[in-house]
């Protein structure tokens, strides 16, 4: 399997891809007309049958999530799109919204109609002003064209869509922290249950989905569940955007069926930058355990990546060549987690602080093998004991790097410094 499947990325190279005219020229909003002619429950069933699984990291089946909404409730139902995208390495939703905001808007309208919601929100991180402007303009255009507002395309269905900007906190991508932030509170995760499907935004039944999940819905409605399910693997169906970054010849977004391998993607991306070789990589962002060149042929689907000891996550493939010190990379990620920990629970708040302190020392070559055991012990006290998945994610780079690159940590201690520091040595031959 070496072919790309440009669907969400199909018209990114068109100069007006982000405008209503550009989107409609490529068949945009036709799926909405089809959807409005269907019963809402039939759309939910189509999404279930397609096998679409959440593209925000966890891979939960989207149609099943929609089916969890209680059939009746005194409160309004809400659809919330998670466009916070703040994980290091993850960079698919922002370019998608930049190049093709209307596919998300169309996906929101169809999805909100399917779950019988009249209020939808796109929660987007506040730093990406250029994307916010594009989204807001796309929403305005959709209102002007009668795709949003009262009586959408004369169907009798009403939908209000609000683009809400966050203030730039990674934790606000966690779905319940996002809801708190959207309600105007400090973004911290909520205790579950109740799950958002039962009591979410303003206490109402709420569906929260990732940008790419919702953007995949128009193509599923237009082409059918079987079309979508024919791509990918048996349990990880469809296509996804794979983001290649770092030491790769042609970094960028590669939209391909799930189950493609890094080897195949690298072939298309011109390989690791000239004169260098792959040392380690993340399959799905900084919170997924790292892989090495031994994992080049692991199919990038939820099951295979899990069986190989990591997670598919957000398909954020960060490529590091042999010039990179793995201890330094792990230190940088740990600094991020310590900074972004919301402080609500002790294992993550204290654990990420101590990760940062210890790794700074270890990277400077001031440590011993015993410290690695302390780091692993600390990780045991964070993983599975944190209130939300941010804490769990923080352990991934630490534990996986010690497992795969113990020798490189030890070399720092032998040398009394970083082997990648030109003052200490030229590149360490064992790297
Ligand atoms: C710390 C943290 C940050 C997250 N950030 C995002 C994010 O930026 N975008 C996103 O879609 N999901 C993010 N998630 C996952 C969401 O909690 C949730 O699973 C997702 O939005 C569900 O959408 P999906 O089912 O379509 O994947 C994050 C989770 C955690 C723990
Ligand atoms: S795991 Fe970290 S981010 Fe999550 S609630 Fe606890 S302190 Fe906050």
XYZ file of N, CA and C in Angstrom, residues 150-327:
534
model
N -31.452 29.745 10.755
C -32.830 29.214 10.789
C -33.164 28.505 9.482
N -33.812 27.372 9.586
C -34.384 26.680 8.426
C -33.317 26.394 7.352
N -32.329 25.610 7.738
C -31.186 25.316 6.851
C -31.680 24.750 5.507
N -31.389 25.436 4.440
C -31.779 25.049 3.076
C -33.269 24.667 2.980
N -34.102 25.373 3.753
C -35.544 25.135 3.691
C -35.984 23.809 4.291
N -35.120 23.200 5.118
C -35.429 21.874 5.654
C -36.234 21.920 6.953
N -36.333 23.108 7.537
C -36.996 23.210 8.839
C -36.037 23.005 9.996
N -34.792 22.662 9.683
C -33.796 22.420 10.731
C -33.024 23.717 11.001
N -32.846 24.049 12.306
C -32.111 25.267 12.700
C -30.781 24.890 13.334
N -29.748 25.641 12.997
C -28.451 25.388 13.646
C -27.656 26.686 13.791
N -27.219 26.951 15.027
C -26.301 28.070 15.280
C -24.916 27.493 15.520
N -23.919 28.068 14.862
C -22.533 27.588 15.026
C -21.648 28.741 15.493
N -20.960 28.512 16.609
C -20.095 29.547 17.200
C -18.644 29.070 17.159
N -17.755 29.938 16.681
C -16.316 29.645 16.759
C -15.811 30.290 18.046
N -15.324 29.461 18.961
C -14.874 29.977 20.263
C -13.366 29.795 20.370
N -12.667 30.856 20.777
C -11.212 30.732 20.884
C -10.799 30.484 22.325
N -9.933 29.512 22.499
C -9.358 29.238 23.814
C -8.178 30.170 24.050
N -7.479 29.933 25.156
C -6.363 30.827 25.475
C -5.018 30.118 25.357
N -5.018 28.914 24.775
C -3.755 28.249 24.508
C -3.234 27.402 25.648
N -4.021 26.450 26.077
C -3.558 25.506 27.105
C -3.782 24.093 26.573
N -2.755 23.264 26.687
C -2.861 21.879 26.189
C -4.001 21.149 26.889
N -4.173 21.391 28.175
C -5.200 20.656 28.930
C -6.602 20.965 28.396
N -6.774 22.120 27.761
C -8.103 22.455 27.234
C -8.466 21.621 26.014
N -7.556 20.755 25.563
C -7.906 19.781 24.532
C -8.532 18.537 25.144
N -8.315 18.326 26.428
C -8.989 17.207 27.112
C -10.463 17.578 27.144
N -11.311 16.645 26.738
C -12.672 17.047 26.390
C -13.462 17.710 27.515
N -13.279 17.264 28.757
C -14.090 17.873 29.821
C -13.483 19.202 30.283
N -12.151 19.321 30.221
C -11.520 20.617 30.519
C -11.962 21.630 29.471
N -12.075 21.146 28.231
C -12.542 22.013 27.143
C -13.943 22.548 27.467
N -14.801 21.676 27.972
C -16.170 22.112 28.283
C -16.154 23.168 29.381
N -15.327 22.967 30.408
C -15.222 23.971 31.473
C -14.745 25.291 30.894
N -13.738 25.226 30.045
C -13.195 26.437 29.443
C -14.259 27.130 28.583
N -14.994 26.332 27.837
C -16.051 26.885 26.970
C -17.143 27.563 27.807
N -17.363 27.028 28.995
C -18.373 27.639 29.879
C -17.836 28.872 30.596
N -16.540 29.142 30.419
C -15.976 30.352 31.019
C -15.187 30.099 32.287
N -15.020 28.821 32.653
C -14.241 28.500 33.847
C -12.797 28.186 33.470
N -11.960 28.071 34.497
C -10.596 27.612 34.278
C -10.656 26.177 33.733
N -9.898 25.880 32.685
C -9.984 24.565 32.055
C -9.290 23.485 32.872
N -10.092 22.700 33.555
C -9.556 21.537 34.283
C -10.502 20.364 34.034
N -9.942 19.148 33.945
C -10.806 18.004 33.640
C -11.878 17.775 34.707
N -13.003 17.266 34.245
C -14.103 16.923 35.154
C -14.030 15.450 35.500
N -14.618 15.123 36.627
C -14.729 13.720 37.022
C -15.749 13.039 36.097
N -15.388 11.846 35.615
C -16.319 11.083 34.770
C -16.594 9.738 35.446
N -17.773 9.165 35.459
C -19.016 9.752 34.959
C -19.495 10.908 35.856
N -20.472 11.703 35.353
C -21.180 11.525 34.086
C -20.310 11.893 32.883
N -20.464 11.147 31.818
C -19.766 11.436 30.570
C -20.493 12.571 29.841
N -19.768 13.282 28.983
C -20.395 14.417 28.289
C -21.676 14.032 27.533
N -21.763 12.782 27.053
C -22.965 12.389 26.313
C -24.209 12.545 27.192
N -24.024 12.406 28.492
C -25.169 12.510 29.408
C -25.252 13.919 29.999
N -24.141 14.419 30.516
C -24.115 15.761 31.106
C -22.821 16.447 30.681
N -22.902 17.205 29.618
C -21.705 17.855 29.076
C -21.775 19.363 29.201
N -21.816 20.045 28.061
C -21.823 21.503 28.069
C -23.104 22.023 28.733
N -22.954 22.914 29.682
C -24.086 23.454 30.454
C -24.991 22.343 30.984
N -24.407 21.194 31.245
C -25.169 20.064 31.800
C -25.999 19.320 30.771
N -25.939 19.737 29.500
C -26.749 19.090 28.465
C -26.006 17.948 27.786
N -26.738 17.039 27.153
C -26.090 15.942 26.419
C -25.203 16.520 25.310
N -23.964 16.090 25.277
C -22.982 16.730 24.390
C -22.109 15.700 23.686
N -21.924 15.913 22.396
C -20.953 15.111 21.642
C -19.732 15.988 21.416
N -18.550 15.448 21.735
C -17.303 16.173 21.449
C -16.496 15.325 20.486
N -16.142 15.915 19.385
C -15.330 15.192 18.402
C -14.212 16.073 17.877
N -13.204 15.406 17.405
C -12.039 16.047 16.811
C -12.390 16.654 15.437
N -11.620 17.652 15.040
C -11.808 18.320 13.743
C -11.818 17.317 12.592
N -10.827 16.421 12.590
C -10.705 15.494 11.457
C -11.851 14.476 11.460
N -12.303 14.077 12.647
C -13.436 13.135 12.720
C -14.656 13.763 12.049
N -14.965 14.999 12.470
C -16.169 15.662 11.943
C -15.994 15.990 10.457
N -14.778 16.331 10.063
C -14.536 16.659 8.649
C -14.644 15.427 7.758
N -14.537 14.242 8.342
C -14.643 13.012 7.549
C -16.103 12.653 7.248
N -17.019 13.261 7.992
C -18.435 12.877 7.860
C -19.025 13.205 6.485
N -18.792 14.413 5.900
C -19.392 14.669 4.577
C -19.014 13.616 3.536
N -17.758 13.187 3.519
C -17.366 12.202 2.492
C -18.031 10.853 2.756
N -18.279 10.534 4.024
C -18.955 9.262 4.335
C -20.411 9.322 3.863
N -21.058 10.464 4.110
C -22.457 10.606 3.663
C -22.517 10.607 2.137
N -21.556 11.278 1.512
C -21.588 11.379 0.049
C -21.297 10.050 -0.637
N -20.359 9.285 -0.079
C -19.891 8.076 -0.781
C -20.352 6.769 -0.153
N -20.887 6.850 1.051
C -21.422 5.647 1.696
C -20.446 5.005 2.672
N -21.032 4.263 3.618
C -20.234 3.629 4.664
C -19.274 2.591 4.077
N -19.724 1.862 3.061
C -18.878 0.792 2.496
C -17.625 1.372 1.839
N -17.816 2.508 1.176
C -16.666 3.184 0.549
C -15.597 3.492 1.588
N -16.039 4.064 2.720
C -15.079 4.428 3.766
C -14.445 3.170 4.347
N -15.301 2.174 4.613
C -14.817 0.944 5.265
C -13.908 0.128 4.350
N -13.971 0.413 3.039
C -13.117 -0.349 2.120
C -11.658 0.084 2.242
N -11.427 1.206 2.905
C -10.040 1.684 3.090
C -9.572 1.323 4.499
N -8.281 1.236 4.664
C -7.745 0.949 5.991
C -7.692 -0.537 6.273
N -7.722 -0.871 7.564
C -7.618 -2.275 7.958
C -8.948 -2.735 8.539
N -8.988 -4.001 8.951
C -10.269 -4.564 9.376
C -10.895 -3.769 10.536
N -10.060 -3.385 11.510
C -10.615 -2.689 12.678
C -10.293 -1.197 12.712
N -9.443 -0.769 11.821
C -9.119 0.667 11.737
C -9.429 1.098 10.317
N -10.695 1.472 10.125
C -11.129 1.701 8.752
C -10.943 3.151 8.319
N -10.891 3.311 7.010
C -10.842 4.655 6.452
C -9.439 5.203 6.284
N -9.416 6.513 6.084
C -8.168 7.228 5.809
C -7.886 8.193 6.955
N -6.696 8.705 6.969
C -6.346 9.697 7.991
C -5.195 10.547 7.492
N -5.020 11.681 8.149
C -3.902 12.551 7.780
C -2.701 12.174 8.643
N -1.600 11.830 7.979
C -0.348 11.504 8.672
C 0.571 12.724 8.532
N 0.987 13.262 9.670
C 1.801 14.490 9.641
C 3.262 14.129 9.858
N 4.064 14.282 8.814
C 5.500 13.994 8.943
C 6.250 15.283 9.239
N 6.985 15.279 10.336
C 7.758 16.472 10.679
C 9.140 16.067 11.146
N 10.013 17.052 11.254
C 11.365 16.793 11.753
C 12.328 16.516 10.621
N 13.190 15.521 10.838
C 14.296 15.276 9.903
C 13.874 14.431 8.706
N 12.990 14.982 7.931
C 12.482 14.266 6.769
C 12.633 15.203 5.568
N 12.896 14.626 4.403
C 13.193 15.464 3.236
C 12.008 16.364 2.866
N 10.799 15.762 2.797
C 9.630 16.583 2.466
C 8.588 16.448 3.567
N 8.736 17.240 4.632
C 7.748 17.163 5.711
C 6.392 17.635 5.204
N 5.341 17.212 5.849
C 4.014 17.680 5.419
C 2.924 16.711 5.805
N 1.754 16.959 5.218
C 0.565 16.155 5.525
C 0.367 15.127 4.414
N 0.323 13.860 4.793
C 0.138 12.770 3.834
C -1.143 12.044 4.214
N -2.165 12.186 3.390
C -3.458 11.563 3.705
C -3.479 10.176 3.072
N -3.651 9.168 3.890
C -3.497 7.790 3.404
C -4.394 6.861 4.209
N -4.623 5.650 3.694
C -5.436 4.697 4.457
C -4.718 4.313 5.753
N -5.477 4.097 6.823
C -4.869 3.605 8.057
C -4.245 2.247 7.744
N -3.123 1.979 8.358
C -2.433 0.719 8.081
C -1.216 0.897 7.197
N -1.056 2.099 6.665
C 0.179 2.370 5.904
C 1.348 2.340 6.894
N 2.550 2.119 6.417
C 3.698 2.060 7.340
C 4.543 3.333 7.219
N 5.387 3.540 8.218
C 6.286 4.700 8.125
C 7.237 4.527 6.951
N 7.653 3.271 6.688
C 8.559 3.057 5.549
C 7.917 3.579 4.256
N 6.644 3.244 4.066
C 5.951 3.690 2.847
C 5.808 5.215 2.825
N 5.470 5.770 3.974
C 5.304 7.225 4.027
C 6.636 7.934 3.777
N 7.692 7.391 4.377
C 9.015 8.005 4.178
C 9.442 7.931 2.719
N 9.102 6.817 2.059
C 9.411 6.698 0.621
C 8.788 7.861 -0.140
N 7.532 8.166 0.212
C 6.835 9.251 -0.494
C 7.382 10.620 -0.088
N 7.931 10.695 1.112
C 8.408 11.985 1.641
C 9.895 12.193 1.371
N 10.468 11.351 0.528
C 11.873 11.540 0.159
C 12.859 11.028 1.193
N 12.368 10.306 2.177
C 13.256 9.693 3.165
C 13.716 10.653 4.252
N 14.525 10.109 5.144
C 15.156 10.931 6.174
C 16.093 11.904 5.458
N 16.325 13.089 6.027
C 17.116 14.106 5.309
C 18.465 13.519 4.863
N 18.934 14.045 3.750
C 20.078 13.441 3.058
C 21.277 13.269 3.982
N 21.904 12.115 3.882
C 23.122 11.850 4.634
C 22.878 11.413 6.065
N 21.628 11.223 6.434
C 21.337 10.848 7.819
C 20.445 9.618 7.867
N 20.307 9.078 9.076
C 19.466 7.875 9.210
C 18.510 8.042 10.378
N 17.451 7.265 10.294
C 16.398 7.341 11.317
C 16.931 6.810 12.647
N 16.690 7.586 13.705
C 17.082 7.108 15.037
C 15.830 6.751 15.847
N 14.928 7.690 16.024
C 13.675 7.380 16.722
C 12.561 8.258 16.179
N 11.326 7.868 16.495
C 10.167 8.606 15.979
C 8.960 8.366 16.874
N 8.034 9.290 16.798
C 6.782 9.093 17.540
C 5.703 8.710 16.537
N 4.909 7.696 16.824
C 3.833 7.378 15.881
C 2.647 8.330 15.986
N 2.451 8.944 17.177
C 1.225 9.741 17.302
C 1.339 10.936 18.208
N 2.482 11.582 18.213
C 2.653 12.748 19.084
C 3.478 12.390 20.306
N 3.768 13.425 21.108
C 4.715 13.249 22.209
C 4.185 12.347 23.314
N 2.880 12.111 23.365
C 2.384 11.257 24.453
C 2.284 9.790 24.038
N 2.858 9.454 22.873
C 2.874 8.043 22.474
C 4.312 7.526 22.572
N 4.514 6.335 23.158
C 5.877 5.812 23.288
C 6.643 5.832 21.962
N 7.933 6.172 22.054
C 8.724 6.306 20.827
C 9.030 4.938 20.209
N 9.279 4.971 18.933
C 9.679 3.808 18.144
C 11.079 4.079 17.573
N 11.665 3.022 16.992
C 12.971 3.174 16.325
C 12.854 2.649 14.887
N 14.007 2.458 14.230
C 13.937 1.944 12.854
C 13.469 0.484 12.816
N 13.437 -0.170 13.969
C 12.894 -1.540 13.998
C 11.392 -1.552 13.743
N 10.765 -0.379 13.887
C 9.304 -0.319 13.779
C 8.836 0.281 12.454
N 9.755 0.373 11.493
C 9.403 1.006 10.222
C 8.265 0.316 9.491
N 8.110 -0.991 9.723
C 7.082 -1.739 8.987
C 5.843 -2.038 9.815
N 5.705 -1.381 10.965
C 4.483 -1.570 11.767
C 3.334 -0.859 11.043
N 2.246 -1.575 10.717
C 1.119 -0.879 10.077
C 0.568 0.189 11.027
N 0.391 1.378 10.491
C -0.063 2.481 11.339
C -1.589 2.464 11.444
N -2.056 1.480 12.209
C -3.467 1.414 12.570
C -3.518 1.222 14.082
N -4.706 1.423 14.663
C -4.815 1.418 16.128
C -4.278 0.124 16.737
N -4.653 -1.021 16.148
C -4.304 -2.314 16.750
C -2.809 -2.611 16.612
N -2.267 -2.435 15.406
C -0.870 -2.835 15.177
C 0.091 -1.968 15.976
N -0.180 -0.660 16.034
C 0.721 0.221 16.794
C 0.629 -0.140 18.281
N -0.591 -0.445 18.744
C -0.768 -0.858 20.144
C -0.017 -2.149 20.429
N -0.123 -3.106 19.524
C 0.549 -4.399 19.741
C 2.072 -4.232 19.760
N 2.568 -3.215 19.047
C 4.022 -2.984 19.008
C 4.500 -2.134 20.187
N 3.571 -1.750 21.061
C 3.984 -1.074 22.290
C 3.804 0.431 22.313
N 3.087 0.966 21.334
C 2.832 2.416 21.383
C 1.350 2.675 21.090
N 1.048 3.858 20.595
C -0.338 4.213 20.281
C -0.356 5.019 18.986
N -1.431 4.819 18.227
C -1.533 5.547 16.959
C -1.725 7.046 17.208
N -2.418 7.374 18.301
C -2.601 8.784 18.686
C -3.100 9.626 17.536
N -2.419 10.722 17.280
C -2.869 11.663 16.248
C -2.058 11.543 14.958
N -1.366 10.410 14.788
C -0.563 10.172 13.569
C 0.445 11.303 13.330
N 0.972 11.825 14.428
C 1.990 12.879 14.348
C 3.346 12.202 14.341
N 3.875 12.002 13.140
C 5.115 11.238 12.973
C 6.289 12.209 13.021
N 6.876 12.323 14.184
C 8.031 13.215 14.345
C 9.279 12.377 14.144
N 10.076 12.777 13.175
C 11.225 11.975 12.779
C 12.508 12.596 13.338
N 13.284 11.803 14.047
C 14.547 12.288 14.623
C 15.695 11.454 14.056
N 16.711 12.124 13.542
C 17.844 11.361 13.014
C 18.928 11.193 14.076
N 20.068 10.624 13.660
C 21.086 10.220 14.637
C 21.813 11.395 15.282
N 21.519 12.625 14.845
C 22.179 13.779 15.467
C 21.457 14.238 16.737
N 20.311 13.625 17.009
C 19.502 14.105 18.140
C 19.772 13.274 19.392
N 19.980 13.961 20.489
C 20.153 13.298 21.777
C 18.762 12.932 22.306
N 18.529 11.659 22.517
C 17.201 11.241 22.962
C 16.908 11.783 24.362
N 17.932 11.897 25.198
C 17.710 12.399 26.560
C 17.274 13.861 26.504
